[in-house]
mmCIF file of C-alpha atoms in Angstrom:
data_model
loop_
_atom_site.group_PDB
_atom_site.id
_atom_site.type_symbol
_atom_site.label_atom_id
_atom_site.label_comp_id
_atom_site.label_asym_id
_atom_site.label_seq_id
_atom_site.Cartn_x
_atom_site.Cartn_y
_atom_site.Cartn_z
ATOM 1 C CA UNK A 1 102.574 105.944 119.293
ATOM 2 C CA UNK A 2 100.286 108.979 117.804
ATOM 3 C CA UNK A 3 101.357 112.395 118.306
ATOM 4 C CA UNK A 4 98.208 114.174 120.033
ATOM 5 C CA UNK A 5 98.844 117.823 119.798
ATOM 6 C CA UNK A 6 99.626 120.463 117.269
ATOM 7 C CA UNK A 7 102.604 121.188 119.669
ATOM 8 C CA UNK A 8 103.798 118.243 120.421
ATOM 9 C CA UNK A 9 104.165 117.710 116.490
ATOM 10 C CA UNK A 10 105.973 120.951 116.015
ATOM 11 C CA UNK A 11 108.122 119.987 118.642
ATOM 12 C CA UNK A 12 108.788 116.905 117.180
ATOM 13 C CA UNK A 13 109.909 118.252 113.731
ATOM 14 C CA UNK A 14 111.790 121.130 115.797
ATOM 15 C CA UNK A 15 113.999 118.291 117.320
ATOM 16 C CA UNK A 16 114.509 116.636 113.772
ATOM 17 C CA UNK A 17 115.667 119.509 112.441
ATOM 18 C CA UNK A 18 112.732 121.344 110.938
ATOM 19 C CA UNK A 19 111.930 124.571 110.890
ATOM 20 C CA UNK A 20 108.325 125.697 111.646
ATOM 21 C CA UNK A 21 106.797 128.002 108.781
ATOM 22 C CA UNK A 22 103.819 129.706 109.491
ATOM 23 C CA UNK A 23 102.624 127.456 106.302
ATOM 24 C CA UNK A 24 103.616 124.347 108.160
ATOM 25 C CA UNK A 25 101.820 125.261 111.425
ATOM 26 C CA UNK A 26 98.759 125.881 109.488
ATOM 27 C CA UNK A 27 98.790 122.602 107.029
ATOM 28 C CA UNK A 28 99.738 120.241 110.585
ATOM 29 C CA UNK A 29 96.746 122.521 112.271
ATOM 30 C CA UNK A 30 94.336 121.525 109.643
ATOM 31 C CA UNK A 31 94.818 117.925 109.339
ATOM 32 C CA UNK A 32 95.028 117.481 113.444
ATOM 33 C CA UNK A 33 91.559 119.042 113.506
ATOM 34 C CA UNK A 34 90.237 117.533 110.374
ATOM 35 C CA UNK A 35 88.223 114.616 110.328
ATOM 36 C CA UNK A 36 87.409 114.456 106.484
ATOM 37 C CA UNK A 37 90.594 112.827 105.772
ATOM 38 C CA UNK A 38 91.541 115.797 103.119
ATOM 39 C CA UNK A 39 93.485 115.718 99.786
ATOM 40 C CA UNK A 40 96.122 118.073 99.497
ATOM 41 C CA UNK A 41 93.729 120.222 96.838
ATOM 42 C CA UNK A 42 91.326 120.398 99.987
ATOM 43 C CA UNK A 43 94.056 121.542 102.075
ATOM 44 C CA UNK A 44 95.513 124.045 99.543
ATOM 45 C CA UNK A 45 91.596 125.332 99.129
ATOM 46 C CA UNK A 46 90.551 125.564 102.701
ATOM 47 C CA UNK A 47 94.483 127.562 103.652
ATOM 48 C CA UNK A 48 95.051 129.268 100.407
ATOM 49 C CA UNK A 49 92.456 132.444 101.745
ATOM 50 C CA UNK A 50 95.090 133.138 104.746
ATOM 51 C CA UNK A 51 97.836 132.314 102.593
ATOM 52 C CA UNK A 52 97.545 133.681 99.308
ATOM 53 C CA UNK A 53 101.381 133.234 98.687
ATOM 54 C CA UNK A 54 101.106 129.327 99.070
ATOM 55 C CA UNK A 55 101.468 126.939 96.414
ATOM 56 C CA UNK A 56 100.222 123.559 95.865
ATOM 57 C CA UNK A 57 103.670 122.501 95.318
ATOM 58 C CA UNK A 58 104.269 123.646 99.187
ATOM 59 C CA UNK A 59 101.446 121.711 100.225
ATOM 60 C CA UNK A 60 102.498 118.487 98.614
ATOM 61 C CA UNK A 61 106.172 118.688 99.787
ATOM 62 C CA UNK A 62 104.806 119.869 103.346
ATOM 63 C CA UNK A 63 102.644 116.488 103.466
ATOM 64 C CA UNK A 64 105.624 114.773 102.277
ATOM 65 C CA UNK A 65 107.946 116.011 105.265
ATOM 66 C CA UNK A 66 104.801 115.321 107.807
ATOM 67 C CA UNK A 67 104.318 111.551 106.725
ATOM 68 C CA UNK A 68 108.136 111.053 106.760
ATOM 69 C CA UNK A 69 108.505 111.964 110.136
ATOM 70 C CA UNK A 70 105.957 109.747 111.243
ATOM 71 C CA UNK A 71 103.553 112.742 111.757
ATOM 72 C CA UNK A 72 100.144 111.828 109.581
ATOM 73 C CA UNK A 73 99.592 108.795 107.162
ATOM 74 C CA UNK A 74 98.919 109.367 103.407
ATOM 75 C CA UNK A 75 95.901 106.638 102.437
ATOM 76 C CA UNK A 76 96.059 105.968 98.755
ATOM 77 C CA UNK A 77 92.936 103.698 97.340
ATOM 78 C CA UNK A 78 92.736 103.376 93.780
ATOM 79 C CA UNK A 79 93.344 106.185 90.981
ATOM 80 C CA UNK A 80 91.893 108.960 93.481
ATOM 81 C CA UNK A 81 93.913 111.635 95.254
ATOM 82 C CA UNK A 82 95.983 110.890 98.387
ATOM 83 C CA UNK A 83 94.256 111.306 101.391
ATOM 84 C CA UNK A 84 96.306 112.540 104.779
ATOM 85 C CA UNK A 85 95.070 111.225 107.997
ATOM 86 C CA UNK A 86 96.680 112.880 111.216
ATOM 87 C CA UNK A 87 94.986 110.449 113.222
ATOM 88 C CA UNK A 88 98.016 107.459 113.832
ATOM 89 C CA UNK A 89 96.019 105.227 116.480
ATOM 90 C CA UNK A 90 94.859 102.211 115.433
ATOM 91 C CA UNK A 91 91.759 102.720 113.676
ATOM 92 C CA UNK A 92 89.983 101.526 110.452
ATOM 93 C CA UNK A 93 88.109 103.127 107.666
ATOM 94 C CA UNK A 94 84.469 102.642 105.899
ATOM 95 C CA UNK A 95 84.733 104.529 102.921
ATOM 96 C CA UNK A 96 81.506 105.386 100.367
ATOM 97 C CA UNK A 97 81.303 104.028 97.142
ATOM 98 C CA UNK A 98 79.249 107.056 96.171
ATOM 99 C CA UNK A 99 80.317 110.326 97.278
ATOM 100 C CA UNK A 100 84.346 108.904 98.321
ATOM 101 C CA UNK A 101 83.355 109.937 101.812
ATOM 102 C CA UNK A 102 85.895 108.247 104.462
ATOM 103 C CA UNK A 103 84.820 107.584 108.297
ATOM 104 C CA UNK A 104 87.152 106.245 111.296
ATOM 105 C CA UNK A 105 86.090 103.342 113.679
ATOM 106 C CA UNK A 106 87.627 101.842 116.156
ATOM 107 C CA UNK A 107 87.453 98.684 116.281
ATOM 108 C CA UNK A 108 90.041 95.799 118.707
ATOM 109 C CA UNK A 109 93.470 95.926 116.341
ATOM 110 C CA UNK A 110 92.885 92.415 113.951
ATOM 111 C CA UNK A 111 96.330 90.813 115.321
ATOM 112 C CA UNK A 112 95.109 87.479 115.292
ATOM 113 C CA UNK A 113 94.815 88.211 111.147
ATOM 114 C CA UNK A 114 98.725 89.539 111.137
ATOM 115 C CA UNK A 115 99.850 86.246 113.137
ATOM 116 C CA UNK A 116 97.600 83.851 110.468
ATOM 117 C CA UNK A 117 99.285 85.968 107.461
ATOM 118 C CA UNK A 118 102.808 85.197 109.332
ATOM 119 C CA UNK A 119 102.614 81.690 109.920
ATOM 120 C CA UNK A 120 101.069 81.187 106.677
ATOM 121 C CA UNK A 121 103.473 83.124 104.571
ATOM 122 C CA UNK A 122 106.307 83.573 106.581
ATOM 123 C CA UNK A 123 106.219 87.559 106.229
ATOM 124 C CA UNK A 124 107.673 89.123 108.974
ATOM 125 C CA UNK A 125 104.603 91.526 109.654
ATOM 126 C CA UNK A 126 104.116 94.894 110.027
ATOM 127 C CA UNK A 127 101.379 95.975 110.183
ATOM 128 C CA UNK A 128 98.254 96.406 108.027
ATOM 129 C CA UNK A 129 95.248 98.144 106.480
ATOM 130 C CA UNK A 130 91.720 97.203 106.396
ATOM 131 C CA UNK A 131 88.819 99.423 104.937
ATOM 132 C CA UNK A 132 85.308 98.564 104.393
ATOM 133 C CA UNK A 133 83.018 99.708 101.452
ATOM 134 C CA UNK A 134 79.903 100.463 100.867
ATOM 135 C CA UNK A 135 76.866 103.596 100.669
ATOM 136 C CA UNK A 136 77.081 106.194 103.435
ATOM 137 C CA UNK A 137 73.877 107.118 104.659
ATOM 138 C CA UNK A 138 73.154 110.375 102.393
ATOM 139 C CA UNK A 139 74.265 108.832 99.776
ATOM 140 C CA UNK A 140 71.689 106.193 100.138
ATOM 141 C CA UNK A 141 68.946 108.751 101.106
ATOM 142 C CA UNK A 142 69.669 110.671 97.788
ATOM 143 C CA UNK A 143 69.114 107.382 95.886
ATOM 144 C CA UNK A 144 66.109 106.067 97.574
ATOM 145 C CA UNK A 145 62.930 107.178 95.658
ATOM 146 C CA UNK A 146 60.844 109.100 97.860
ATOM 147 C CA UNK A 147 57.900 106.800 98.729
ATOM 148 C CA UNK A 148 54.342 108.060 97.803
ATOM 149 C CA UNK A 149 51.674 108.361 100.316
ATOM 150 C CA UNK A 150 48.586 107.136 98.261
#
């Protein structure tokens, strides 16, 4: 179950123990209203103008605290940065090759995938991760050579 408001997610944290910062309202703010799926560089550069006292180091352990309460989801793929998604429905990602651009869909949960991967492992599962790759449109665009009208 995703938790759809800023406040709800403060209160959340409130009942767990933790107190709200003004830093922490602002970093859970951000990635509730952020669809970019941001790194916590992005999050430090787009915060650090209101907050000139903030450290990356708060940033990081912030995340930290939000993904361990269940708050947002940290997508790692590959060498690149962490990525912090505050979206928790089920949802998948198409992510460009290019430009590292990521993109939500929705698309019906693949449970009949988890129940093959049971029966034919015997993994208890769950859960799991899917993300398709490929060239987002701009990126495509950019590469395309214009076509000359001749």
């Amino acid at each position: 179950m995703g938790v759809s408001s800023v406040s709800q997610a403060l209160e959340q944290l409130k009942m767990n123990g933790v107190r709200m910062t003004p830093q922490r309202h602002a970093i859970l703010s951000y990635l509730m209203d952020a669809t970019s799926h941001p790194t916590a560089d992005e999050i430090y550069k787009a915060l650090s103008p209101n907050f000139p006292s903030m450290s990356v180091a708060t940033i990081y352990n912030n995340l930290r605290l939000f993904v361990e309460a269940g708050l947002v989801r940290e997508l790692t793929y590959g060498d690149d940065s962490s990525r912090f998604d505050a979206d928790l429905s089920d949802h998948y990602h198409a992510i460009c090759k290019d430009c590292g651009q990521i993109v939500d869909f929705h698309y019906p949960p693949l449970l009949e995938v988890e129940r093959a991967a049971s029966n034919i492992t015997g993994f208890v599962v769950e859960g799991h991760r899917m993300e398709i790759y490929g060239v987002c449109s701009s990126c495509l665009t950019k590469h395309t050579p214009e076509t000359s009208l001749s």
